[in-house]
JSON list of C-alpha atoms in Angstrom, two decimals:
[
{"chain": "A", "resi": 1, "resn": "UNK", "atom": "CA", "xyz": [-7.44, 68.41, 96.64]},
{"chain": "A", "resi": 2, "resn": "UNK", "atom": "CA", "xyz": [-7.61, 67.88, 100.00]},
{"chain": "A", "resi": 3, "resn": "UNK", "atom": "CA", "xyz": [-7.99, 64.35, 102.47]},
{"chain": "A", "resi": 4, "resn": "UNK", "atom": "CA", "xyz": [-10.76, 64.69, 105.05]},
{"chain": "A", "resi": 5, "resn": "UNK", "atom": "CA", "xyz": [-11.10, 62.01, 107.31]},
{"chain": "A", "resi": 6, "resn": "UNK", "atom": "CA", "xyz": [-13.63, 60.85, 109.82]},
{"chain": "A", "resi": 7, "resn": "UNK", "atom": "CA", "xyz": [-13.56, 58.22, 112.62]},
{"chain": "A", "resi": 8, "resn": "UNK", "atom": "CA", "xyz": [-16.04, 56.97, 115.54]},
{"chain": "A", "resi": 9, "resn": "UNK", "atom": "CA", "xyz": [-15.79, 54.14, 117.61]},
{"chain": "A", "resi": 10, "resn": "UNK", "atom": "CA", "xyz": [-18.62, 51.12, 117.49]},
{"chain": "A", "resi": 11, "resn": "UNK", "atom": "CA", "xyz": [-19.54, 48.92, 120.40]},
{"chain": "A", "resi": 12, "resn": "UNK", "atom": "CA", "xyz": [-19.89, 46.43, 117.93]},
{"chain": "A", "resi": 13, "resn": "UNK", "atom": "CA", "xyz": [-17.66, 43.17, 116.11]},
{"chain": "A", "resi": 14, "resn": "UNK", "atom": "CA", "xyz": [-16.01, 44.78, 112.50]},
{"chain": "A", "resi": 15, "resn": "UNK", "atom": "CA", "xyz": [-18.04, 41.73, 111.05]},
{"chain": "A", "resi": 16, "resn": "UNK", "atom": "CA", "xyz": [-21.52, 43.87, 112.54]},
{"chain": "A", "resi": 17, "resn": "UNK", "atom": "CA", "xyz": [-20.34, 47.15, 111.34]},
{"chain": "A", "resi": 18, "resn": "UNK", "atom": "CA", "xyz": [-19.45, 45.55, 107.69]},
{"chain": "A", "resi": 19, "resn": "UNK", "atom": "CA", "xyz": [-23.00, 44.19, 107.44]},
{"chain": "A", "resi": 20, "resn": "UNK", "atom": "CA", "xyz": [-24.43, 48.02, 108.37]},
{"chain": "A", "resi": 21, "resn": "UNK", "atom": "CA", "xyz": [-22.02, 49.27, 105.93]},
{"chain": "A", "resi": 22, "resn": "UNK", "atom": "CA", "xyz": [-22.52, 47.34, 102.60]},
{"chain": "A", "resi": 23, "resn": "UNK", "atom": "CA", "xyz": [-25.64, 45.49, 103.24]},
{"chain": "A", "resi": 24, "resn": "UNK", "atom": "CA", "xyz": [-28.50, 46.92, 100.96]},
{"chain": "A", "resi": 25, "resn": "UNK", "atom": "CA", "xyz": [-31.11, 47.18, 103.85]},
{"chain": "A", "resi": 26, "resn": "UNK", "atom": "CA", "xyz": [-28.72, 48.97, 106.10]},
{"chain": "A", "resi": 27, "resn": "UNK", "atom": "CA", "xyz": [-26.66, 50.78, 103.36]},
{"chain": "A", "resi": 28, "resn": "UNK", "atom": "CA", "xyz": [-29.70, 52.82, 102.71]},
{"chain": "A", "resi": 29, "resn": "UNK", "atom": "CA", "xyz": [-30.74, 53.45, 106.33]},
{"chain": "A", "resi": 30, "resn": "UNK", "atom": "CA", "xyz": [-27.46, 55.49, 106.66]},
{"chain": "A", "resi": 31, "resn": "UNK", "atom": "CA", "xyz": [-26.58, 56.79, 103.15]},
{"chain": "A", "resi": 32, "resn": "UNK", "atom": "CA", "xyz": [-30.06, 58.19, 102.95]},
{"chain": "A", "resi": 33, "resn": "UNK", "atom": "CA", "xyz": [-27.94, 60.90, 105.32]},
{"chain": "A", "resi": 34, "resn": "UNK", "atom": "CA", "xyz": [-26.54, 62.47, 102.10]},
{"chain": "A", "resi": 35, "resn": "UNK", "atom": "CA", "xyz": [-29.43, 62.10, 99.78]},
{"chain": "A", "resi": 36, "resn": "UNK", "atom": "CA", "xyz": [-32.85, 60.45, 100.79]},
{"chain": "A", "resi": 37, "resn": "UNK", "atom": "CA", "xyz": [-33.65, 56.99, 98.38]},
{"chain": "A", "resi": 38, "resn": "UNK", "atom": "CA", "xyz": [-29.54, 56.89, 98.14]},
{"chain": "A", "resi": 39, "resn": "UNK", "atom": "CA", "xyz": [-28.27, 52.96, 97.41]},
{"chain": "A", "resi": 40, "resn": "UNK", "atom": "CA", "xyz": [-25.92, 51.15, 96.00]},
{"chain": "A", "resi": 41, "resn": "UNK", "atom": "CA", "xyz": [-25.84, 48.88, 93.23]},
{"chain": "A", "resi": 42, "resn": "UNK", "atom": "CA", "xyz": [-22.78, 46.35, 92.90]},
{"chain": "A", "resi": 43, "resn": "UNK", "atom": "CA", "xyz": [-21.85, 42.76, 92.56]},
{"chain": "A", "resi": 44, "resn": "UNK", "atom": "CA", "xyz": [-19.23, 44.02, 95.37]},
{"chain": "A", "resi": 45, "resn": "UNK", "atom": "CA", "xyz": [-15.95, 42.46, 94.06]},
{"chain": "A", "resi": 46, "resn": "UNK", "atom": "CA", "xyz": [-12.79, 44.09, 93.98]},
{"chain": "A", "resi": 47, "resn": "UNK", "atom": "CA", "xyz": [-12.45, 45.31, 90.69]},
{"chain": "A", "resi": 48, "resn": "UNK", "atom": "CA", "xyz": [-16.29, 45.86, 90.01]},
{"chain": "A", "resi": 49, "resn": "UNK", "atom": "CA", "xyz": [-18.12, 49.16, 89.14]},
{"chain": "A", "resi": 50, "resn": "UNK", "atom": "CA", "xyz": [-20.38, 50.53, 92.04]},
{"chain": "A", "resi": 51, "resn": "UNK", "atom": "CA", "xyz": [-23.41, 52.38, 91.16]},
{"chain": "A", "resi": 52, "resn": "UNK", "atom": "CA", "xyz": [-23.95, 54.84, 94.39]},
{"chain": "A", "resi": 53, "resn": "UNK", "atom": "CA", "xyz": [-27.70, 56.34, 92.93]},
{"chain": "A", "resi": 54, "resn": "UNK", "atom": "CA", "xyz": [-30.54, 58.48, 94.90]},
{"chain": "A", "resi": 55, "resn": "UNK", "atom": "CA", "xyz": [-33.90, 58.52, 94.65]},
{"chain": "A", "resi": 56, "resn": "UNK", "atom": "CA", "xyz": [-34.27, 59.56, 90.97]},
{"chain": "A", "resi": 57, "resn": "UNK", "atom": "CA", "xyz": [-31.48, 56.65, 89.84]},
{"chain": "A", "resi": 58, "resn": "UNK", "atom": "CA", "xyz": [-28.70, 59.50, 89.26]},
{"chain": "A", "resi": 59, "resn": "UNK", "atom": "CA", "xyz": [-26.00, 59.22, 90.56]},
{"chain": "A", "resi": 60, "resn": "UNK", "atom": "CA", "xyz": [-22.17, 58.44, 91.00]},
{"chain": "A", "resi": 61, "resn": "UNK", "atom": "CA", "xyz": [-20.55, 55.89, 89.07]},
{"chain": "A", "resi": 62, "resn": "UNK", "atom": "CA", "xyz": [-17.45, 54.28, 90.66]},
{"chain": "A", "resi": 63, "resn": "UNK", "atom": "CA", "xyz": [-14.84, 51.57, 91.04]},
{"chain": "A", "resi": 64, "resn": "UNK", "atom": "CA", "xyz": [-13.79, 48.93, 93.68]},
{"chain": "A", "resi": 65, "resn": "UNK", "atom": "CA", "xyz": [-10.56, 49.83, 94.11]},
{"chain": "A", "resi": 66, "resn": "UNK", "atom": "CA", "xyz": [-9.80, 47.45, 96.88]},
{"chain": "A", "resi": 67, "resn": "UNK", "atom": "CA", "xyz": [-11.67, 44.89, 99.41]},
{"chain": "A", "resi": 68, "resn": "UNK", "atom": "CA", "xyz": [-10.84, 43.12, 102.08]},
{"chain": "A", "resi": 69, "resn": "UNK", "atom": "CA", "xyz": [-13.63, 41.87, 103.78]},
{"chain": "A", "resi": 70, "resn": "UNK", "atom": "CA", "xyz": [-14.40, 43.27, 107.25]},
{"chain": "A", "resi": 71, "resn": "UNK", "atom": "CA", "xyz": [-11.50, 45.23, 107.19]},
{"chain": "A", "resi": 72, "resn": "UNK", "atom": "CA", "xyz": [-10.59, 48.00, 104.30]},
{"chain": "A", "resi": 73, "resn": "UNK", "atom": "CA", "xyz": [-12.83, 49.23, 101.40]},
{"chain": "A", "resi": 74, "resn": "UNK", "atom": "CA", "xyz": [-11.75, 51.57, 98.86]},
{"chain": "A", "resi": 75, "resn": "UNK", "atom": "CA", "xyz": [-13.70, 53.39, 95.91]},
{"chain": "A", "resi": 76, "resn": "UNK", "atom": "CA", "xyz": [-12.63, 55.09, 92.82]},
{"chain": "A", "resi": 77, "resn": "UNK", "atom": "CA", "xyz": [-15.48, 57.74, 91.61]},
{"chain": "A", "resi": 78, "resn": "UNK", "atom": "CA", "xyz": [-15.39, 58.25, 88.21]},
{"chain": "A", "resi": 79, "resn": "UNK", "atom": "CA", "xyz": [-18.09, 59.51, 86.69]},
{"chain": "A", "resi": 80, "resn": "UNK", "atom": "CA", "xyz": [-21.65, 60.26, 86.89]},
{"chain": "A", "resi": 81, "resn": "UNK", "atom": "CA", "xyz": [-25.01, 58.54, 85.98]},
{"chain": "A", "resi": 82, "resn": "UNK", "atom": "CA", "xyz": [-27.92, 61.31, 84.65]},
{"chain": "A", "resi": 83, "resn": "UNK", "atom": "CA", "xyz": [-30.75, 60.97, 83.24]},
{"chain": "A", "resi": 84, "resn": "UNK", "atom": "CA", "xyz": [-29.42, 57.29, 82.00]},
{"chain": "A", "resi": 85, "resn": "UNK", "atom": "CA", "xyz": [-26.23, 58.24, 80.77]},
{"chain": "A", "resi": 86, "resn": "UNK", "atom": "CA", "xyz": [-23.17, 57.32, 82.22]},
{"chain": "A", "resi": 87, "resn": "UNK", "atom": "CA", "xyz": [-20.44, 60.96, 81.58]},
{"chain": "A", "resi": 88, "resn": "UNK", "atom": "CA", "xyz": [-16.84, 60.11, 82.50]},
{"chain": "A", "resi": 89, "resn": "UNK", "atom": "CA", "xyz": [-15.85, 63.17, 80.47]},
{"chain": "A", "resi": 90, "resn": "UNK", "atom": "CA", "xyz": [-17.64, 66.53, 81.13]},
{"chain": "A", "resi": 91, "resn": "UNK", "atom": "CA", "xyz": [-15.36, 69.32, 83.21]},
{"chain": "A", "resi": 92, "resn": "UNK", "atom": "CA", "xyz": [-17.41, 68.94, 85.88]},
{"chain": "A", "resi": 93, "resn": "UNK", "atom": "CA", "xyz": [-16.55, 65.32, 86.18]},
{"chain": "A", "resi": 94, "resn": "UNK", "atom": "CA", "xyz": [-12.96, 65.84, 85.15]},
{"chain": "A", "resi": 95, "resn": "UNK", "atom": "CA", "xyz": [-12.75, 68.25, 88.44]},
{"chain": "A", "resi": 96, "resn": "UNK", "atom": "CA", "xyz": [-13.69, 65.04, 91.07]},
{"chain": "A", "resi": 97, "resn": "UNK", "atom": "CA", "xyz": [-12.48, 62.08, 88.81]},
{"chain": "A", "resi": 98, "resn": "UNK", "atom": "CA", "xyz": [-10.14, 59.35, 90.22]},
{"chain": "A", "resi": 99, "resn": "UNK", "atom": "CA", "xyz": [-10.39, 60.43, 93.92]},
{"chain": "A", "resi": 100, "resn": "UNK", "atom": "CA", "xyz": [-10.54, 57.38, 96.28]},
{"chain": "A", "resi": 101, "resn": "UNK", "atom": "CA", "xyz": [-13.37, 57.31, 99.49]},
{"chain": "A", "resi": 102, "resn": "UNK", "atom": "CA", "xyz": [-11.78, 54.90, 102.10]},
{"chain": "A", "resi": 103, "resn": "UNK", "atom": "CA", "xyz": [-13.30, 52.63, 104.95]},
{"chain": "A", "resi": 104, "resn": "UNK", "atom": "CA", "xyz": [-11.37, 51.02, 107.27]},
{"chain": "A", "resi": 105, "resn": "UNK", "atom": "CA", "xyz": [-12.38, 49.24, 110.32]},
{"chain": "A", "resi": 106, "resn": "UNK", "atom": "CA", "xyz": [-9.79, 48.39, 113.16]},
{"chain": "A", "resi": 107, "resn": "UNK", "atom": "CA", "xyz": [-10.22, 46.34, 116.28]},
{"chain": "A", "resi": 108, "resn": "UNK", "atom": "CA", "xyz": [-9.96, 48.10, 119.89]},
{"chain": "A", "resi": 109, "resn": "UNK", "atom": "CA", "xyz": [-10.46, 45.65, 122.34]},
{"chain": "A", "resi": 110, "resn": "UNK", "atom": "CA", "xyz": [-14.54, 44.36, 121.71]},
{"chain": "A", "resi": 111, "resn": "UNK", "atom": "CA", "xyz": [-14.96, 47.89, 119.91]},
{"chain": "A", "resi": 112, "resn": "UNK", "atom": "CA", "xyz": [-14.55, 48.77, 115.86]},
{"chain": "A", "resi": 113, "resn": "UNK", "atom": "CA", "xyz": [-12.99, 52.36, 114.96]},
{"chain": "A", "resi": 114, "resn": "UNK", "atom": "CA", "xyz": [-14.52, 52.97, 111.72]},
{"chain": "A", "resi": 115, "resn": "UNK", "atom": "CA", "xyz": [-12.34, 55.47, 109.62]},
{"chain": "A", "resi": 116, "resn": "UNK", "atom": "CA", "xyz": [-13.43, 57.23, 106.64]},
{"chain": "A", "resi": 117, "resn": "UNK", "atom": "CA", "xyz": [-10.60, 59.33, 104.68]},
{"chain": "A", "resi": 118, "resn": "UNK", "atom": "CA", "xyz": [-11.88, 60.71, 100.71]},
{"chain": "A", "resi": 119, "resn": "UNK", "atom": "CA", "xyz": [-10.13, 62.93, 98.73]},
{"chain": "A", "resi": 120, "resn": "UNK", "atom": "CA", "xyz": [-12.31, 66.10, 98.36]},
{"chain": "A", "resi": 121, "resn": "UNK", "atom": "CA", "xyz": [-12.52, 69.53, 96.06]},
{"chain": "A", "resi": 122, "resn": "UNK", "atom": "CA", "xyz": [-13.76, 73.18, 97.72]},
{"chain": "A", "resi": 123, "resn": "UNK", "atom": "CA", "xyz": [-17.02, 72.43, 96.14]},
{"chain": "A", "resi": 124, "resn": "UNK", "atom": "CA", "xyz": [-18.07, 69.74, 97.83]},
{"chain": "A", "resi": 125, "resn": "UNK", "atom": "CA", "xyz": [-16.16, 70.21, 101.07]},
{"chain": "A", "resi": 126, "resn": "UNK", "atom": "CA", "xyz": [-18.64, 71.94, 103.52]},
{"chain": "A", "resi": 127, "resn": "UNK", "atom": "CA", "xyz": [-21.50, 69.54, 102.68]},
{"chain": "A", "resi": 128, "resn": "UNK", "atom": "CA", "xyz": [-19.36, 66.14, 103.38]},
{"chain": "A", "resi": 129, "resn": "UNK", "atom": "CA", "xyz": [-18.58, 68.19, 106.74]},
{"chain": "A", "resi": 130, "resn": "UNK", "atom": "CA", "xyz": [-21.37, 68.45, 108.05]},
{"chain": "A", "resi": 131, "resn": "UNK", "atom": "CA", "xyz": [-23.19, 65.48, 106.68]},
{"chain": "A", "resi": 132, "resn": "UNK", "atom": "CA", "xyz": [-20.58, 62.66, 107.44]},
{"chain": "A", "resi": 133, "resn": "UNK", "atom": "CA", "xyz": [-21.26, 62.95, 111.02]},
{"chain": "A", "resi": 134, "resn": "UNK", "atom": "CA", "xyz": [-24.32, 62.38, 110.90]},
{"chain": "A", "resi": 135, "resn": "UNK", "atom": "CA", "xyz": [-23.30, 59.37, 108.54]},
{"chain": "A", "resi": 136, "resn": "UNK", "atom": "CA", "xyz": [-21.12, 58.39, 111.32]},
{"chain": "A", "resi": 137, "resn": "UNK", "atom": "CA", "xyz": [-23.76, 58.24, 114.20]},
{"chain": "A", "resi": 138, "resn": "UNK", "atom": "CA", "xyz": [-26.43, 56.71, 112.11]},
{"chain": "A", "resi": 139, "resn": "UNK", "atom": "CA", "xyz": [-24.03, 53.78, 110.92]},
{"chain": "A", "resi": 140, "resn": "UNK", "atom": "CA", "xyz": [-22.90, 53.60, 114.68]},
{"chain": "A", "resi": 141, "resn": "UNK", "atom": "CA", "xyz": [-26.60, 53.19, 116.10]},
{"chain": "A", "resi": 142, "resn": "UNK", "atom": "CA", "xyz": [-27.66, 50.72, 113.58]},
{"chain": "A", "resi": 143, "resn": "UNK", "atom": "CA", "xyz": [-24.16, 48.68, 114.25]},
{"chain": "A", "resi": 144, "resn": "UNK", "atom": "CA", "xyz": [-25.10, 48.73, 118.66]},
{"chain": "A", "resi": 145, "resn": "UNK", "atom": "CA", "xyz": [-28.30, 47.56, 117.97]}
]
């Protein structure tokens, strides 16, 4: 398993950036990066589970892990949602189960660094590549507007 980690600097408060981040309106702007439809479903308290579905309602089921508002989110993936069953057990799950996806946001001067670190397999690897970047610039537009 290895860390990736991405970063970009926002000319924008951490409060702004946290809105574009975990607000449903803007959540989907930028998540529909990875998969078009993509949102997330959550009562968003540490501790919670996180439903992070496309289009067609499948997706990832996750965790929580830790929240601290405008500052540091952290989620556990464990499992998957298909076809309206939730699998926590399969291989394929057991391959990508309990890895953490980070956000942090730090000051710099009136600017927010936005850092993104997840745990990642081979499999998956190339796609979250080339796709969080795109993430990245998408999340930074909406946050300078």
């Amino acid at each position: 398993m290895e860390k990736l980690k991405f970063n970009i600097s926002i000319n924008a408060s951490r409060e702004k950036v946290w809105k574009i981040l975990w607000e449903d309106e803007t959540y989907r702007k930028w998540a529909s990066v990875f998969s078009e439809g993509s949102c997330a479903k959550s009562d968003w308290k540490e501790g919670s589970k996180i439903l992070f579905l496309g289009s067609n309602n499948d997706g990832m089921i996750s965790k929580i892990a830790e929240l601290r508002e405008n500052e540091f989110m952290s989620f556990e993936h464990l499992g998957q949602l298909k076809n309206g069953v939730e699998d926590f057990e399969s291989e394929e799950i057991k391959k990508w189960s309990g890895i953490f996806e980070n956000y942090t946001l730090k000051p710099i001067g009136n600017k927010t660094e936005l850092i993104i670190e997840m745990d990642m397999n081979d499999e998956y690897k190339d796609f979250f590549l080339k796709t969080w970047p795109s993430a990245l610039n998408k999340i930074k537009e909406l946050s300078e507007q």
